[in-house]
PDB file of C-alpha atoms in Angstrom:
ATOM      1  CA  UNK M 297      -1.542  -8.129  18.329  1.00  0.00           C
ATOM      2  CA  UNK M 298      -3.774 -10.379  20.023  1.00  0.00           C
ATOM      3  CA  UNK M 299      -0.879 -13.084  20.302  1.00  0.00           C
ATOM      4  CA  UNK M 300       1.500 -10.581  21.897  1.00  0.00           C
ATOM      5  CA  UNK M 301       4.005 -11.640  19.269  1.00  0.00           C
ATOM      6  CA  UNK M 302       6.760  -9.206  18.468  1.00  0.00           C
ATOM      7  CA  UNK M 303       8.263  -8.779  15.078  1.00  0.00           C
ATOM      8  CA  UNK M 304      11.725  -7.466  14.212  1.00  0.00           C
ATOM      9  CA  UNK M 305      11.298  -6.834  10.725  1.00  0.00           C
ATOM     10  CA  UNK M 306       8.525  -5.802   8.475  1.00  0.00           C
ATOM     11  CA  UNK M 307       8.928  -5.346   4.441  1.00  0.00           C
ATOM     12  CA  UNK M 308       5.807  -3.537   3.200  1.00  0.00           C
ATOM     13  CA  UNK M 309       4.996  -2.978  -0.340  1.00  0.00           C
ATOM     14  CA  UNK M 310       3.393   0.309  -0.525  1.00  0.00           C
ATOM     15  CA  UNK M 311       2.271   0.451  -3.947  1.00  0.00           C
ATOM     16  CA  UNK M 312      -1.234  -1.329  -3.381  1.00  0.00           C
ATOM     17  CA  UNK M 313      -1.795   1.238  -0.231  1.00  0.00           C
ATOM     18  CA  UNK M 314      -0.781   4.056  -2.458  1.00  0.00           C
ATOM     19  CA  UNK M 315      -2.974   3.130  -5.467  1.00  0.00           C
ATOM     20  CA  UNK M 316      -6.071   2.600  -2.851  1.00  0.00           C
ATOM     21  CA  UNK M 317      -5.699   6.363  -1.440  1.00  0.00           C
ATOM     22  CA  UNK M 318      -5.147   7.740  -4.996  1.00  0.00           C
ATOM     23  CA  UNK M 319      -8.335   5.787  -6.125  1.00  0.00           C
ATOM     24  CA  UNK M 320     -10.081   7.313  -3.153  1.00  0.00           C
ATOM     25  CA  UNK M 321      -8.670  10.884  -4.257  1.00  0.00           C
ATOM     26  CA  UNK M 322      -9.858  10.828  -7.645  1.00  0.00           C
ATOM     27  CA  UNK M 323     -13.504   9.711  -6.382  1.00  0.00           C
ATOM     28  CA  UNK M 324     -13.817  12.242  -4.130  1.00  0.00           C
ATOM     29  CA  UNK M 325     -13.826  16.113  -4.729  1.00  0.00           C
ATOM     30  CA  UNK M 326     -12.836  17.045  -1.172  1.00  0.00           C
ATOM     31  CA  UNK M 327     -10.185  14.281  -0.365  1.00  0.00           C
ATOM     32  CA  UNK M 328      -6.766  16.309  -0.993  1.00  0.00           C
ATOM     33  CA  UNK M 329      -3.239  15.225  -1.721  1.00  0.00           C
ATOM     34  CA  UNK M 330      -2.554  16.002   1.787  1.00  0.00           C
ATOM     35  CA  UNK M 331      -5.405  14.028   2.960  1.00  0.00           C
ATOM     36  CA  UNK M 332      -4.109  11.128   0.777  1.00  0.00           C
ATOM     37  CA  UNK M 333      -0.691  11.237   2.500  1.00  0.00           C
ATOM     38  CA  UNK M 334      -1.826  11.522   5.874  1.00  0.00           C
ATOM     39  CA  UNK M 335      -4.280   8.690   4.997  1.00  0.00           C
ATOM     40  CA  UNK M 336      -1.321   6.425   3.786  1.00  0.00           C
ATOM     41  CA  UNK M 337       0.964   7.405   7.022  1.00  0.00           C
ATOM     42  CA  UNK M 338      -1.653   6.491   9.519  1.00  0.00           C
ATOM     43  CA  UNK M 339      -2.715   3.361   7.718  1.00  0.00           C
ATOM     44  CA  UNK M 340       1.231   2.367   7.962  1.00  0.00           C
ATOM     45  CA  UNK M 341       1.343   3.414  11.526  1.00  0.00           C
ATOM     46  CA  UNK M 342      -1.780   1.279  12.483  1.00  0.00           C
ATOM     47  CA  UNK M 343      -0.031  -1.850  10.493  1.00  0.00           C
ATOM     48  CA  UNK M 344       3.079  -1.104  12.629  1.00  0.00           C
ATOM     49  CA  UNK M 345       1.335  -0.943  15.804  1.00  0.00           C
ATOM     50  CA  UNK M 346      -0.850  -4.189  15.359  1.00  0.00           C
ATOM     51  CA  UNK M 347       2.138  -6.222  14.763  1.00  0.00           C
ATOM     52  CA  UNK M 348       4.507  -4.775  17.440  1.00  0.00           C
ATOM     53  CA  UNK M 349       7.294  -4.194  15.250  1.00  0.00           C
ATOM     54  CA  UNK M 350      10.540  -3.850  16.963  1.00  0.00           C
ATOM     55  CA  UNK M 351      13.312  -2.943  14.622  1.00  0.00           C
ATOM     56  CA  UNK M 352      12.968  -2.357  10.598  1.00  0.00           C
ATOM     57  CA  UNK M 353      10.446  -0.791   8.682  1.00  0.00           C
ATOM     58  CA  UNK M 354      11.239  -1.281   4.968  1.00  0.00           C
ATOM     59  CA  UNK M 355       8.798   0.654   2.598  1.00  0.00           C
ATOM     60  CA  UNK M 356       9.083  -0.370  -0.981  1.00  0.00           C
ATOM     61  CA  UNK M 357       7.713   1.866  -3.465  1.00  0.00           C
ATOM     62  CA  UNK M 358       8.591   1.228  -7.273  1.00  0.00           C
ATOM     63  CA  UNK M 359       7.432   3.433 -10.121  1.00  0.00           C
ATOM     64  CA  UNK M 360       4.356   3.232 -12.102  1.00  0.00           C
ATOM     65  CA  UNK M 361       3.733   0.032 -14.492  1.00  0.00           C
ATOM     66  CA  UNK M 362       4.827   0.527 -17.871  1.00  0.00           C
ATOM     67  CA  UNK M 363       1.947   0.349 -20.441  1.00  0.00           C
ATOM     68  CA  UNK M 364       3.406  -2.893 -22.159  1.00  0.00           C
ATOM     69  CA  UNK M 365       3.301  -4.617 -18.357  1.00  0.00           C
ATOM     70  CA  UNK M 366      -0.204  -3.039 -17.826  1.00  0.00           C
ATOM     71  CA  UNK M 367      -1.210  -5.074 -20.956  1.00  0.00           C
ATOM     72  CA  UNK M 368       0.525  -8.060 -20.251  1.00  0.00           C
ATOM     73  CA  UNK M 369      -1.151  -8.051 -16.639  1.00  0.00           C
ATOM     74  CA  UNK M 370      -4.914  -7.286 -18.319  1.00  0.00           C
ATOM     75  CA  UNK M 371      -4.062 -10.360 -20.606  1.00  0.00           C
ATOM     76  CA  UNK M 372      -3.099 -12.819 -17.961  1.00  0.00           C
ATOM     77  CA  UNK M 373      -6.117 -11.685 -16.000  1.00  0.00           C
ATOM     78  CA  UNK M 374      -8.559 -12.291 -18.821  1.00  0.00           C
ATOM     79  CA  UNK M 375      -6.659 -15.372 -19.952  1.00  0.00           C
ATOM     80  CA  UNK M 376      -7.282 -16.917 -16.252  1.00  0.00           C
ATOM     81  CA  UNK M 377     -11.026 -16.282 -16.497  1.00  0.00           C
TER      82      UNK M 377
END
């Protein structure tokens, strides 16, 4: 943290991070599930170190999106373009 500002709480939505490393796992034949988990943990630890977290780290992980929700998201994206 370049400003030496400390943070008490960090609430982190892990879905994007997990999806990124799942994508990398699927693109590489040598990237294992264990590698993926290690990378996710290391990435999270880097974030915590950068912001000088002091108290609470809340990691939010929800389930996969339902097919109907995925279709709605695609529709909104195309509608916005």
